[in-house]
JSON list of C-alpha atoms in Angstrom, two decimals:
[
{"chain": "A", "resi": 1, "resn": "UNK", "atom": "CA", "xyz": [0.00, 0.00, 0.00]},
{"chain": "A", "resi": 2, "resn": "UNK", "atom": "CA", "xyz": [1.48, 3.56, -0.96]},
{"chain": "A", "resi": 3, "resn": "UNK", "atom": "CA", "xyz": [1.54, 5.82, 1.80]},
{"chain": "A", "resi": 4, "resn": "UNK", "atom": "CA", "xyz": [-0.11, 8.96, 2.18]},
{"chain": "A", "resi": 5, "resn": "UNK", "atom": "CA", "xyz": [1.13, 11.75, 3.71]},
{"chain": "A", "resi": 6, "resn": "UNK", "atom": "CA", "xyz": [0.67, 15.37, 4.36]},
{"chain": "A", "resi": 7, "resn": "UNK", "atom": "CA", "xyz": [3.89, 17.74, 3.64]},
{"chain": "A", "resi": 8, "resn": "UNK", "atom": "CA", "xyz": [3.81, 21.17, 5.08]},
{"chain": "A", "resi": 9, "resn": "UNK", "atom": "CA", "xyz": [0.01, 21.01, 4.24]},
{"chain": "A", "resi": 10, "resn": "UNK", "atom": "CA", "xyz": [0.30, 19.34, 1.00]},
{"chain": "A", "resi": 11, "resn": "UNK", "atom": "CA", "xyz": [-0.91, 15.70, 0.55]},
{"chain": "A", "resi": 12, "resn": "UNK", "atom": "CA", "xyz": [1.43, 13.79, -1.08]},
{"chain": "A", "resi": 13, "resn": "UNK", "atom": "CA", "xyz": [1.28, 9.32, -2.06]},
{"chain": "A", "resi": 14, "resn": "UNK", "atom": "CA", "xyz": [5.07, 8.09, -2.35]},
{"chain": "A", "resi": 15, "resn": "UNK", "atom": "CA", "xyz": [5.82, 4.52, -3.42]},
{"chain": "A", "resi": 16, "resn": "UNK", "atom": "CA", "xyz": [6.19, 2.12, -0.38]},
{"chain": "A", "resi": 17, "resn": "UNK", "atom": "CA", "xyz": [9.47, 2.31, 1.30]},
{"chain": "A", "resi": 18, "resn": "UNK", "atom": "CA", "xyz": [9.74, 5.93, 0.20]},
{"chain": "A", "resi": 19, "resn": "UNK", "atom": "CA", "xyz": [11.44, 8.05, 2.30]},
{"chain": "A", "resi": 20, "resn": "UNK", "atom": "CA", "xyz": [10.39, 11.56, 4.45]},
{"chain": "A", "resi": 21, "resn": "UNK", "atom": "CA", "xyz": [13.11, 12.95, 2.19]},
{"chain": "A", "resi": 22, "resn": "UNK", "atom": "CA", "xyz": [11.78, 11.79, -1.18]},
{"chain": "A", "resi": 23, "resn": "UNK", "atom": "CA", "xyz": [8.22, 12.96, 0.45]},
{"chain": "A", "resi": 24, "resn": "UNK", "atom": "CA", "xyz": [9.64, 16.19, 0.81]},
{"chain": "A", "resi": 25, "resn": "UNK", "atom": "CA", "xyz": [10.73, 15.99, -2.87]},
{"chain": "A", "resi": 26, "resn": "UNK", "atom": "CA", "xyz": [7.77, 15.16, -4.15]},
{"chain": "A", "resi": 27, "resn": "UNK", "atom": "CA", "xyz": [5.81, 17.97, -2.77]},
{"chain": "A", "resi": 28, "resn": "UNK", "atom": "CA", "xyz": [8.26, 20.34, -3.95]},
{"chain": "A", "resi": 29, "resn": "UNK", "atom": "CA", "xyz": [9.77, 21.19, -0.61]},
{"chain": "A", "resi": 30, "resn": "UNK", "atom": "CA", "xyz": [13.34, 22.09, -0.18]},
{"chain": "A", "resi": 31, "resn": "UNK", "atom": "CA", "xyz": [14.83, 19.87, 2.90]},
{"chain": "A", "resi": 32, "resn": "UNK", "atom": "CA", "xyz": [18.73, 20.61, 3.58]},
{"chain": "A", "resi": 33, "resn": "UNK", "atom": "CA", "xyz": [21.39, 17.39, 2.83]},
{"chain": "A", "resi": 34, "resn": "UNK", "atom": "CA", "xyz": [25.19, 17.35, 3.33]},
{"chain": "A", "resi": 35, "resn": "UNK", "atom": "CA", "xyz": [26.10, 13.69, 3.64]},
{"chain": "A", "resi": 36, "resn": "UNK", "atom": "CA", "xyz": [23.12, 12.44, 1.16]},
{"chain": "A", "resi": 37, "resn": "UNK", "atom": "CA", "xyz": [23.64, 11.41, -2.43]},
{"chain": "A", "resi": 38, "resn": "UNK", "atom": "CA", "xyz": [19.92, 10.26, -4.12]},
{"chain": "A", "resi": 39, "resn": "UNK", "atom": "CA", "xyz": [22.32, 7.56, -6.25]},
{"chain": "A", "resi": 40, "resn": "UNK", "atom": "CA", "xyz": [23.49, 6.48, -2.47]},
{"chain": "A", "resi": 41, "resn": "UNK", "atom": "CA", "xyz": [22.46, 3.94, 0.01]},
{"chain": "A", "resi": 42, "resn": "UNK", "atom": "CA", "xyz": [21.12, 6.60, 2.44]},
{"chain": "A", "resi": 43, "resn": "UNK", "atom": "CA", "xyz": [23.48, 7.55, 5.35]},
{"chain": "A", "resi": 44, "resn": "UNK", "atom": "CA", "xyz": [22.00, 9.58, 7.97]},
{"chain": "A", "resi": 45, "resn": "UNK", "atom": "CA", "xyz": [25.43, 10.87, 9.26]},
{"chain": "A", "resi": 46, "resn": "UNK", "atom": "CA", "xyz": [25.37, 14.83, 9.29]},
{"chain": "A", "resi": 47, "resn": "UNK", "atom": "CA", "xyz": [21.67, 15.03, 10.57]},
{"chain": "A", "resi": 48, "resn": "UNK", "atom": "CA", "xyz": [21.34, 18.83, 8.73]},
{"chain": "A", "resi": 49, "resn": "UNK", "atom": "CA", "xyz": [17.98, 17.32, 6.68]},
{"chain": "A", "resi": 50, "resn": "UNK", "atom": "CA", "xyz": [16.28, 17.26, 10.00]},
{"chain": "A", "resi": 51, "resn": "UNK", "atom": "CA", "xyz": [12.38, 17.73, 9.58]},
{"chain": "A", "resi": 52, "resn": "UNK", "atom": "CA", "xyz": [9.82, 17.81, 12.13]},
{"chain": "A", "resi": 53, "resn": "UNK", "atom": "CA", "xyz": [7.19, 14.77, 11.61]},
{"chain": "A", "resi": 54, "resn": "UNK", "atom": "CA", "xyz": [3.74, 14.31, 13.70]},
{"chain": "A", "resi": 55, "resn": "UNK", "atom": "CA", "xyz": [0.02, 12.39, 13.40]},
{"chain": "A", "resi": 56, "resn": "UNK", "atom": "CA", "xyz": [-1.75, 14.61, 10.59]},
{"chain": "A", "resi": 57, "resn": "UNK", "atom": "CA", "xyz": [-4.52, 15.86, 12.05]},
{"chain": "A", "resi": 58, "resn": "UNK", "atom": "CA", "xyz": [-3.23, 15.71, 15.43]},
{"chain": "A", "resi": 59, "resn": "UNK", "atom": "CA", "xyz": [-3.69, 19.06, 17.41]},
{"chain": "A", "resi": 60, "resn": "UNK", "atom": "CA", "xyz": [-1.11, 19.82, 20.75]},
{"chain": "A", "resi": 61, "resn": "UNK", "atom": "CA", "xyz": [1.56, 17.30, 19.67]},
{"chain": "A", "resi": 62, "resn": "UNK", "atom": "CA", "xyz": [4.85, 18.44, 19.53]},
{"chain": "A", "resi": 63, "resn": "UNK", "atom": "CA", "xyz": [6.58, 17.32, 16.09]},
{"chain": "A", "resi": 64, "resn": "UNK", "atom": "CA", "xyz": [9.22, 15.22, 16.84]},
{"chain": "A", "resi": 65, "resn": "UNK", "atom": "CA", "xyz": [12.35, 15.40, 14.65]},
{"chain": "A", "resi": 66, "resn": "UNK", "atom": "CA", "xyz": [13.70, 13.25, 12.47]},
{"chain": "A", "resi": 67, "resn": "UNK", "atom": "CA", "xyz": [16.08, 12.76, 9.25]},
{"chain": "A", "resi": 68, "resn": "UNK", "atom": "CA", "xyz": [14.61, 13.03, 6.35]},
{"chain": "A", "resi": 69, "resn": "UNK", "atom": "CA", "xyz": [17.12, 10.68, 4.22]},
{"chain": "A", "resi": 70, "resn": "UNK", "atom": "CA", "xyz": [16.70, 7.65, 6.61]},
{"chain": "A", "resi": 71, "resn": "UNK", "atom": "CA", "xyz": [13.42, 7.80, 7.72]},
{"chain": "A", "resi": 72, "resn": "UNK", "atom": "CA", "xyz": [10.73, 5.78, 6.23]},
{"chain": "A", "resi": 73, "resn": "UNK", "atom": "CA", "xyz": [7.14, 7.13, 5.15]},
{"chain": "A", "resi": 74, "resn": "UNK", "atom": "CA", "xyz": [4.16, 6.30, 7.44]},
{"chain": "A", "resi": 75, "resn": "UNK", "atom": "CA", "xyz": [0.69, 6.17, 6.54]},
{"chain": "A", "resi": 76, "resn": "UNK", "atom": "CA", "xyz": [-1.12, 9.40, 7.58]},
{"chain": "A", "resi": 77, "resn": "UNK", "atom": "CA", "xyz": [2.17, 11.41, 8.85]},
{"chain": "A", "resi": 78, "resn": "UNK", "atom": "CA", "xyz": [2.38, 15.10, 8.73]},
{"chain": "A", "resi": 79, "resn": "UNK", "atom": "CA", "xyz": [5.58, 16.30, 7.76]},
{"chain": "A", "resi": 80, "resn": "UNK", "atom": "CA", "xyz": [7.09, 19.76, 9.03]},
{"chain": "A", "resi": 81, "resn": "UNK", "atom": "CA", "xyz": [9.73, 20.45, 6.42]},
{"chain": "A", "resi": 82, "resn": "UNK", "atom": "CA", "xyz": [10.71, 24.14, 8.56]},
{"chain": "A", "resi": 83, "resn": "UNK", "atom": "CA", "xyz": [10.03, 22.65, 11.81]},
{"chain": "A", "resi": 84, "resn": "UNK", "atom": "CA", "xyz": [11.76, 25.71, 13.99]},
{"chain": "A", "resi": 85, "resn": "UNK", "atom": "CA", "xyz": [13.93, 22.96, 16.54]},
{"chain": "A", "resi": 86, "resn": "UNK", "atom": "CA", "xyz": [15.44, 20.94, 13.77]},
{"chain": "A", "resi": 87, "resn": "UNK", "atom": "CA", "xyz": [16.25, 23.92, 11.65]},
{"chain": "A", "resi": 88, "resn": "UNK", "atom": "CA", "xyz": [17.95, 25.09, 14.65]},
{"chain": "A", "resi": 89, "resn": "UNK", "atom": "CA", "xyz": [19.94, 21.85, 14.82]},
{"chain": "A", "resi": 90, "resn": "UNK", "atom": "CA", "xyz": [20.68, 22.04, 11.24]},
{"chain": "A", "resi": 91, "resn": "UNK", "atom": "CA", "xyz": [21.76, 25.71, 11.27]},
{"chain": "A", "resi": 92, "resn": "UNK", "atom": "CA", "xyz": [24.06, 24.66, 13.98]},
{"chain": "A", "resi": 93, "resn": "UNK", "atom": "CA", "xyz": [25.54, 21.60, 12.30]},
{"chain": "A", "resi": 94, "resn": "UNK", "atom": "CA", "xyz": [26.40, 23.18, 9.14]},
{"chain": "A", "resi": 95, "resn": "UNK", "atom": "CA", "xyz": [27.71, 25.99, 11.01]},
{"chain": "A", "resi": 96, "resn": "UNK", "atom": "CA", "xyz": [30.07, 23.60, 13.43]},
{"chain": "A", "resi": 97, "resn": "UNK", "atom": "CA", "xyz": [31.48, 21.90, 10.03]},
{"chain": "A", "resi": 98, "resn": "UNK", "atom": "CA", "xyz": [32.37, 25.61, 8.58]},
{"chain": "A", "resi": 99, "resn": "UNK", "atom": "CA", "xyz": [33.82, 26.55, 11.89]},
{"chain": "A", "resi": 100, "resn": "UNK", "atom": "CA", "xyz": [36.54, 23.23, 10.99]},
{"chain": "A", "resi": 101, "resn": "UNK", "atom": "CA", "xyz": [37.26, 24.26, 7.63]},
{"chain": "A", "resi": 102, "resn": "UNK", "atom": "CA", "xyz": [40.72, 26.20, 7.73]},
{"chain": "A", "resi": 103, "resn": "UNK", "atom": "CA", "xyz": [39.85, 27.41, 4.48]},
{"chain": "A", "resi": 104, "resn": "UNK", "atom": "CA", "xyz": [36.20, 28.60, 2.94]},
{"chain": "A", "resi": 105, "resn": "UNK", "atom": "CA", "xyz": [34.57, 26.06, 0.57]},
{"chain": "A", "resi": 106, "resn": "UNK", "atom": "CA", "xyz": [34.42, 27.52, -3.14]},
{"chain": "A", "resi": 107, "resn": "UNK", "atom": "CA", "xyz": [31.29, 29.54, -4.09]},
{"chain": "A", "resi": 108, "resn": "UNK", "atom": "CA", "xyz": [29.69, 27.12, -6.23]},
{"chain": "A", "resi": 109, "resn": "UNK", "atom": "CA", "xyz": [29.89, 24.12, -3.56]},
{"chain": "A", "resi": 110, "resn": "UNK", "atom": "CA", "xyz": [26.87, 22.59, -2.18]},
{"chain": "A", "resi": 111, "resn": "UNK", "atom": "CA", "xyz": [27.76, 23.27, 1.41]},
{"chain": "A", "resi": 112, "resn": "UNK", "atom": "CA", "xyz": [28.38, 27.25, 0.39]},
{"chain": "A", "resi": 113, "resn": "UNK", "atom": "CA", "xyz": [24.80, 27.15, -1.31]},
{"chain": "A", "resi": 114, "resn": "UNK", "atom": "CA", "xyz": [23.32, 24.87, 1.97]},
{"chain": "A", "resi": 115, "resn": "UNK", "atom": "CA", "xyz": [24.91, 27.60, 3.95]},
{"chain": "A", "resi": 116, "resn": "UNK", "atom": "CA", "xyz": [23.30, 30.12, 2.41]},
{"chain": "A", "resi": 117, "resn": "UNK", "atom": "CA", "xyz": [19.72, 29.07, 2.54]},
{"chain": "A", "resi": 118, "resn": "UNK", "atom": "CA", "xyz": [19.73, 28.04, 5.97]},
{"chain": "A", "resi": 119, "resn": "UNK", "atom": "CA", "xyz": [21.43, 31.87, 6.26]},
{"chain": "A", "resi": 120, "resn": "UNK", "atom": "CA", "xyz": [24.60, 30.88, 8.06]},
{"chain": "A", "resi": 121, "resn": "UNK", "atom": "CA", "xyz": [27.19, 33.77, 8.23]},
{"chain": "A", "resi": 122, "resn": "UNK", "atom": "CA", "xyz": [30.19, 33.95, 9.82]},
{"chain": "A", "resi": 123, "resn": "UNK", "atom": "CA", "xyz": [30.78, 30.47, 12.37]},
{"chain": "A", "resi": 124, "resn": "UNK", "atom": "CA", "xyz": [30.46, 31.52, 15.87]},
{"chain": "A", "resi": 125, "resn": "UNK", "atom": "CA", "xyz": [32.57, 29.08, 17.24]},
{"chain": "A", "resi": 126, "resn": "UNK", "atom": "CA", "xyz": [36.17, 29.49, 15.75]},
{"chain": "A", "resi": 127, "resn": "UNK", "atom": "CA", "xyz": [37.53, 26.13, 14.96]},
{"chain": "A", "resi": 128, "resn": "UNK", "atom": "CA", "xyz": [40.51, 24.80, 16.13]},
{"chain": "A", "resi": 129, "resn": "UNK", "atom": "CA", "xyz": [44.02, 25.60, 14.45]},
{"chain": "A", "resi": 130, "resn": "UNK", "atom": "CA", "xyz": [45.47, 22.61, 12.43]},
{"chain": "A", "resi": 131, "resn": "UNK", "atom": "CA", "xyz": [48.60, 22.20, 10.39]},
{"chain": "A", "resi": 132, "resn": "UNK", "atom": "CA", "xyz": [48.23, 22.45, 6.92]},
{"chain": "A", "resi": 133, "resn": "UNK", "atom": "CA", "xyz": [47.94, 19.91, 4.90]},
{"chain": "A", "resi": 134, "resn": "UNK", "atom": "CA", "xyz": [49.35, 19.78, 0.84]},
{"chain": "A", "resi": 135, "resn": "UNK", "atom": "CA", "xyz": [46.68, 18.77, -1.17]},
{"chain": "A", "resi": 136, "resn": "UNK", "atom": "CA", "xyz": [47.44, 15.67, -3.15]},
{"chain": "A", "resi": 137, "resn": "UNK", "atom": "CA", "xyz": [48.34, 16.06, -6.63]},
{"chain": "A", "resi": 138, "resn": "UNK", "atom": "CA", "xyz": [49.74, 12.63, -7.75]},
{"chain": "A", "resi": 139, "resn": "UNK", "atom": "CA", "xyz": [46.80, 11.90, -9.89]},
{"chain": "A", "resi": 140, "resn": "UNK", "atom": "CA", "xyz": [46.47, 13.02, -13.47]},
{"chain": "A", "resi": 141, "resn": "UNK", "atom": "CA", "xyz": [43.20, 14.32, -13.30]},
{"chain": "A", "resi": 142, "resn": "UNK", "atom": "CA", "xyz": [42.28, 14.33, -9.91]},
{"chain": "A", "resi": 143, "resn": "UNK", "atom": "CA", "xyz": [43.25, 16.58, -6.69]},
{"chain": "A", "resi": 144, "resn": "UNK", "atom": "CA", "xyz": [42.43, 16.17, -3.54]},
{"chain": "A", "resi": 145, "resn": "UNK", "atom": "CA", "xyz": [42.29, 19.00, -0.76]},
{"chain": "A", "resi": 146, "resn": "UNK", "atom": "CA", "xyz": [42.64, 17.35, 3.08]},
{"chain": "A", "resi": 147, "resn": "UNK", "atom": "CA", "xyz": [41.31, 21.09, 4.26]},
{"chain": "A", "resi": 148, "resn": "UNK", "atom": "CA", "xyz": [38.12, 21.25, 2.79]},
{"chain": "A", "resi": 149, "resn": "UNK", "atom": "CA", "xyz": [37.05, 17.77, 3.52]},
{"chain": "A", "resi": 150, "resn": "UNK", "atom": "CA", "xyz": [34.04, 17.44, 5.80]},
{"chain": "A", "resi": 151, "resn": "UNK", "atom": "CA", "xyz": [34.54, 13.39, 6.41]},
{"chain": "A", "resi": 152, "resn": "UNK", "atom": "CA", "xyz": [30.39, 13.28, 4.59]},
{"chain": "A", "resi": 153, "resn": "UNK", "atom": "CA", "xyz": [31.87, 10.22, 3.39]},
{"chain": "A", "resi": 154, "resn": "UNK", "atom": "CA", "xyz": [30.24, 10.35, 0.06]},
{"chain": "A", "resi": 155, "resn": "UNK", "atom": "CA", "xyz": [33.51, 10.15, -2.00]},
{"chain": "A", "resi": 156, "resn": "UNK", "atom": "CA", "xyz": [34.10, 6.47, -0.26]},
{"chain": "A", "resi": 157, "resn": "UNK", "atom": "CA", "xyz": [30.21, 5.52, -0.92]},
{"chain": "A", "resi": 158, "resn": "UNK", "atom": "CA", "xyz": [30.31, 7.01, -4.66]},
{"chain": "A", "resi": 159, "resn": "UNK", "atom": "CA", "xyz": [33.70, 4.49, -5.11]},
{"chain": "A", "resi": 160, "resn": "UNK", "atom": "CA", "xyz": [32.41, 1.60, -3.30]},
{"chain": "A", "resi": 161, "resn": "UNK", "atom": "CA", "xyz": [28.18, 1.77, -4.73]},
{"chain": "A", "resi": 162, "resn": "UNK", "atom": "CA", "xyz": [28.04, 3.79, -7.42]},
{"chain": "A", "resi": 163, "resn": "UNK", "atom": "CA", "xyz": [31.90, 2.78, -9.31]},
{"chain": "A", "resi": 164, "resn": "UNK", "atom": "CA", "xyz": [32.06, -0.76, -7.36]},
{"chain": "A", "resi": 165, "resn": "UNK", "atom": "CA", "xyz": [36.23, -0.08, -7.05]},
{"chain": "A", "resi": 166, "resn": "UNK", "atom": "CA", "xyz": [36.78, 0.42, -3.21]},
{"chain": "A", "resi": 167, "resn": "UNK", "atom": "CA", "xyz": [39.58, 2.88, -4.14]},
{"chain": "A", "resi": 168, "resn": "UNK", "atom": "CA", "xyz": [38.77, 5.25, -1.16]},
{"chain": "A", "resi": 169, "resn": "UNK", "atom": "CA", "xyz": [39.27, 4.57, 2.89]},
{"chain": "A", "resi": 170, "resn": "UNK", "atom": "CA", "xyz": [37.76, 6.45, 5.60]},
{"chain": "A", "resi": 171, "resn": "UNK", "atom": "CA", "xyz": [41.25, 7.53, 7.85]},
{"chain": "A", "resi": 172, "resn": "UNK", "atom": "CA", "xyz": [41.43, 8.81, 11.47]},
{"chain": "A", "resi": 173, "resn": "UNK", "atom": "CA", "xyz": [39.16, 10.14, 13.91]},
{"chain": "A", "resi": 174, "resn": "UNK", "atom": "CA", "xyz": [37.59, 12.91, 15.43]},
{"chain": "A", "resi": 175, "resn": "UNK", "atom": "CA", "xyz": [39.85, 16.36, 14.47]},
{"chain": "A", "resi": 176, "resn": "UNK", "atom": "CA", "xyz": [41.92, 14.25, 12.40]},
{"chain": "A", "resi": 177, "resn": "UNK", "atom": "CA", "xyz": [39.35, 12.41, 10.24]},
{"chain": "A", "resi": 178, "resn": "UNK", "atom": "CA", "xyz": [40.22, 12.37, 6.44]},
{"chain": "A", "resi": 179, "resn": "UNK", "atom": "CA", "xyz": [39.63, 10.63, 3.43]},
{"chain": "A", "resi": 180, "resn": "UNK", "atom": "CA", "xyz": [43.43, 8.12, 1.90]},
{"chain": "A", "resi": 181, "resn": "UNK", "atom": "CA", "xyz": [43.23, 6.98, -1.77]},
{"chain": "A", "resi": 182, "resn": "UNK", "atom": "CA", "xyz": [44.28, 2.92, -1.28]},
{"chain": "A", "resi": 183, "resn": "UNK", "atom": "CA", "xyz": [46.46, 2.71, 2.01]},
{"chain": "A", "resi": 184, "resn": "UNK", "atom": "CA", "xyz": [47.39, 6.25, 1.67]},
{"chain": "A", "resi": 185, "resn": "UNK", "atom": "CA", "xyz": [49.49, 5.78, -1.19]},
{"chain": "A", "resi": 186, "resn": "UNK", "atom": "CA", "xyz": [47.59, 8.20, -3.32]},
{"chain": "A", "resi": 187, "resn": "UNK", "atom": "CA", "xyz": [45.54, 8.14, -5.79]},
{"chain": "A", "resi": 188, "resn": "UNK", "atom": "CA", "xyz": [48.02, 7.16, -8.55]},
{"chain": "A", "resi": 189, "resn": "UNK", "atom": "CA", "xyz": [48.80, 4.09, -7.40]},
{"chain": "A", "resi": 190, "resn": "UNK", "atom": "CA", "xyz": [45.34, 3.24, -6.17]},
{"chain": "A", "resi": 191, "resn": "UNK", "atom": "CA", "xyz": [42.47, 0.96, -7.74]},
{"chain": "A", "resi": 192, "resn": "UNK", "atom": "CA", "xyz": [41.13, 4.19, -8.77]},
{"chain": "A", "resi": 193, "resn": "UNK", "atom": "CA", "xyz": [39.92, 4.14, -12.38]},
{"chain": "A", "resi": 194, "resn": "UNK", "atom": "CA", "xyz": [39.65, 7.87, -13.36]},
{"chain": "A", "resi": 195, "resn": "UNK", "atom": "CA", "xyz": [35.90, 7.74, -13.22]},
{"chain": "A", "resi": 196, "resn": "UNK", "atom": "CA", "xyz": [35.00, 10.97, -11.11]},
{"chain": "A", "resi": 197, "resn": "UNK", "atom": "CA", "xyz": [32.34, 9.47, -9.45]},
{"chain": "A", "resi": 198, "resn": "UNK", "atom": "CA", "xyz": [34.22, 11.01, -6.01]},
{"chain": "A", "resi": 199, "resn": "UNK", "atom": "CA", "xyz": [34.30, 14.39, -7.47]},
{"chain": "A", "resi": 200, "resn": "UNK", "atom": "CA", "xyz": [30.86, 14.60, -8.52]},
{"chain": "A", "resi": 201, "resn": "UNK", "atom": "CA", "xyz": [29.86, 13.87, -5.28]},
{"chain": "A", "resi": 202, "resn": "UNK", "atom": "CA", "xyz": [31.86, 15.90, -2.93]},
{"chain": "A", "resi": 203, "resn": "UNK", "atom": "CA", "xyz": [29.82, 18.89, -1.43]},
{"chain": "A", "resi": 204, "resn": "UNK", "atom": "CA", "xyz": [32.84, 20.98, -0.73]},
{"chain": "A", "resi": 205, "resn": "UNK", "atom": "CA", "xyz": [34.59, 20.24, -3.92]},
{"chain": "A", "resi": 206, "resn": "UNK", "atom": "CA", "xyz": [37.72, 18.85, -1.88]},
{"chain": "A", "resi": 207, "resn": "UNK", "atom": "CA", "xyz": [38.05, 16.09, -4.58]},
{"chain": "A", "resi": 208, "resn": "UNK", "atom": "CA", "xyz": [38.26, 17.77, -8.05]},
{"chain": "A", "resi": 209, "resn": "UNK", "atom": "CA", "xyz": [40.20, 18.88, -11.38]},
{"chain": "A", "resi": 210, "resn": "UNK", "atom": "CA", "xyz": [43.12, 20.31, -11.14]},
{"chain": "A", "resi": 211, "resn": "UNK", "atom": "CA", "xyz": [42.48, 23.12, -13.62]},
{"chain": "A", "resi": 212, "resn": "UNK", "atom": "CA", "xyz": [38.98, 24.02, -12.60]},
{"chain": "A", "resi": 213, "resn": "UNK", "atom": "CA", "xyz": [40.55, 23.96, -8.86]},
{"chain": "A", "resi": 214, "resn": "UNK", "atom": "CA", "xyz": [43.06, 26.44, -10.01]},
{"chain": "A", "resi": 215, "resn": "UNK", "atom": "CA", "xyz": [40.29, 28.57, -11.97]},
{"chain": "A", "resi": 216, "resn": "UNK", "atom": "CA", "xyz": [37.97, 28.74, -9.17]},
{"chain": "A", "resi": 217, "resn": "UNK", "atom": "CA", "xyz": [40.78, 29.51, -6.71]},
{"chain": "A", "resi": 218, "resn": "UNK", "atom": "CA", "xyz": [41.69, 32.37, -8.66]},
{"chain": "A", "resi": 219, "resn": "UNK", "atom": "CA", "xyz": [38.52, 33.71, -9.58]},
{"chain": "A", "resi": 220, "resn": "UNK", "atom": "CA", "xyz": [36.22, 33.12, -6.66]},
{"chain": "A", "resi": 221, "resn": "UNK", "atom": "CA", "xyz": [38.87, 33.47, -3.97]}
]
């Protein structure tokens, strides 16, 4: 049976199994995603597509909040896609992973334009200092730039689901998580097969060409 539910007032049916995210989709509602790739198992790590979910029809219930990418459909939910508490949370998440980044993602990344619909300026919290870190350049088409990884982990799903190569490892923890082509060898001498499917992905544009790197550094920066 195909769900039906209500989304910020507007009745929508989704397929069974459908998620609150593709709901939200489907009704034409914008719902904020950092770590979520539609041609990707969802992952429900960076919890910015909260959304506030309740009984439709129900009056004096608090919404509770949930993400949207991991978060099945329920028959007769009502679906808060600006629910004030988890935009707060989300606000606040996408402002803690700016507060990290040494350097500011490029204009035309998807956590610049995420920023700026959820309207977050300047990070509050300054991050803490880190070394620098040289990007890796030993692949022919491909560069990668430690500083402006947000460890989404897309890049290492997009390689493993989408390309089926396993080319990219998750490395580290906490302050020093990163993303290691092979066992850190780079991505020369990898498995990787050229295919871009990391590039595409990445919402800070960390992975990407070396010549559109080097025109966007010197014309939006």
């Amino acid at each position: 049976m195909s769900p039906q539910v209500s989304v910020d007032g507007v009745e929508v049916e989704v397929p069974a199994g459908a998620t609150v995210l593709e709901a939200a989709r489907a009704a034409g509602r914008w719902v904020p995603t950092l770590c979520y790739d539609e041609r990707q198992e969802p992952f429900g790590a960076c919890r910015v597509c909260l959304v506030g979910s309740s009984r439709a029809g129900a009056s004096g219930e608090e919404p509770a909040v949930i993400p949207a990418c991991t978060t099945p459909c329920a028959d007769g939910m009502a679906i808060h896609t600006e629910d004030p508490r988890a935009r707060r949370v989300a606000t606040a998440v996408v402002e803690l992973v700016l507060s990290e980044l040494p350097i500011p993602p490029p204009a035309e990344s998807e956590l610049t334009e995420v920023a700026a619909r959820l309207e977050v300026g300047e990070p509050r919290w300054p991050g803490e200092e880190h070394p620098p870190r040289p990007a890796d350049d030993r692949h022919p088409y491909l560069t990668f730039r430690h500083e402006l990884c947000i460890s989404c982990g897309r890049c290492v799903r997009a390689c493993d689901e989408v390309q089926g190569t396993f080319a990219l490892t998750a490395t580290g923890r906490g302050f020093e998580a990163n993303v290691a082509a092979g066992l850190d060898q780079g991505f020369r001498d990898s498995a990787c097969v050229s295919c871009g499917a990391c590039a595409d992905t990445c919402p800070t544009e960390a992975i990407g060409e070396p010549a559109l790197i080097a025109l966007a550094d010197g014309g939006s920066r």
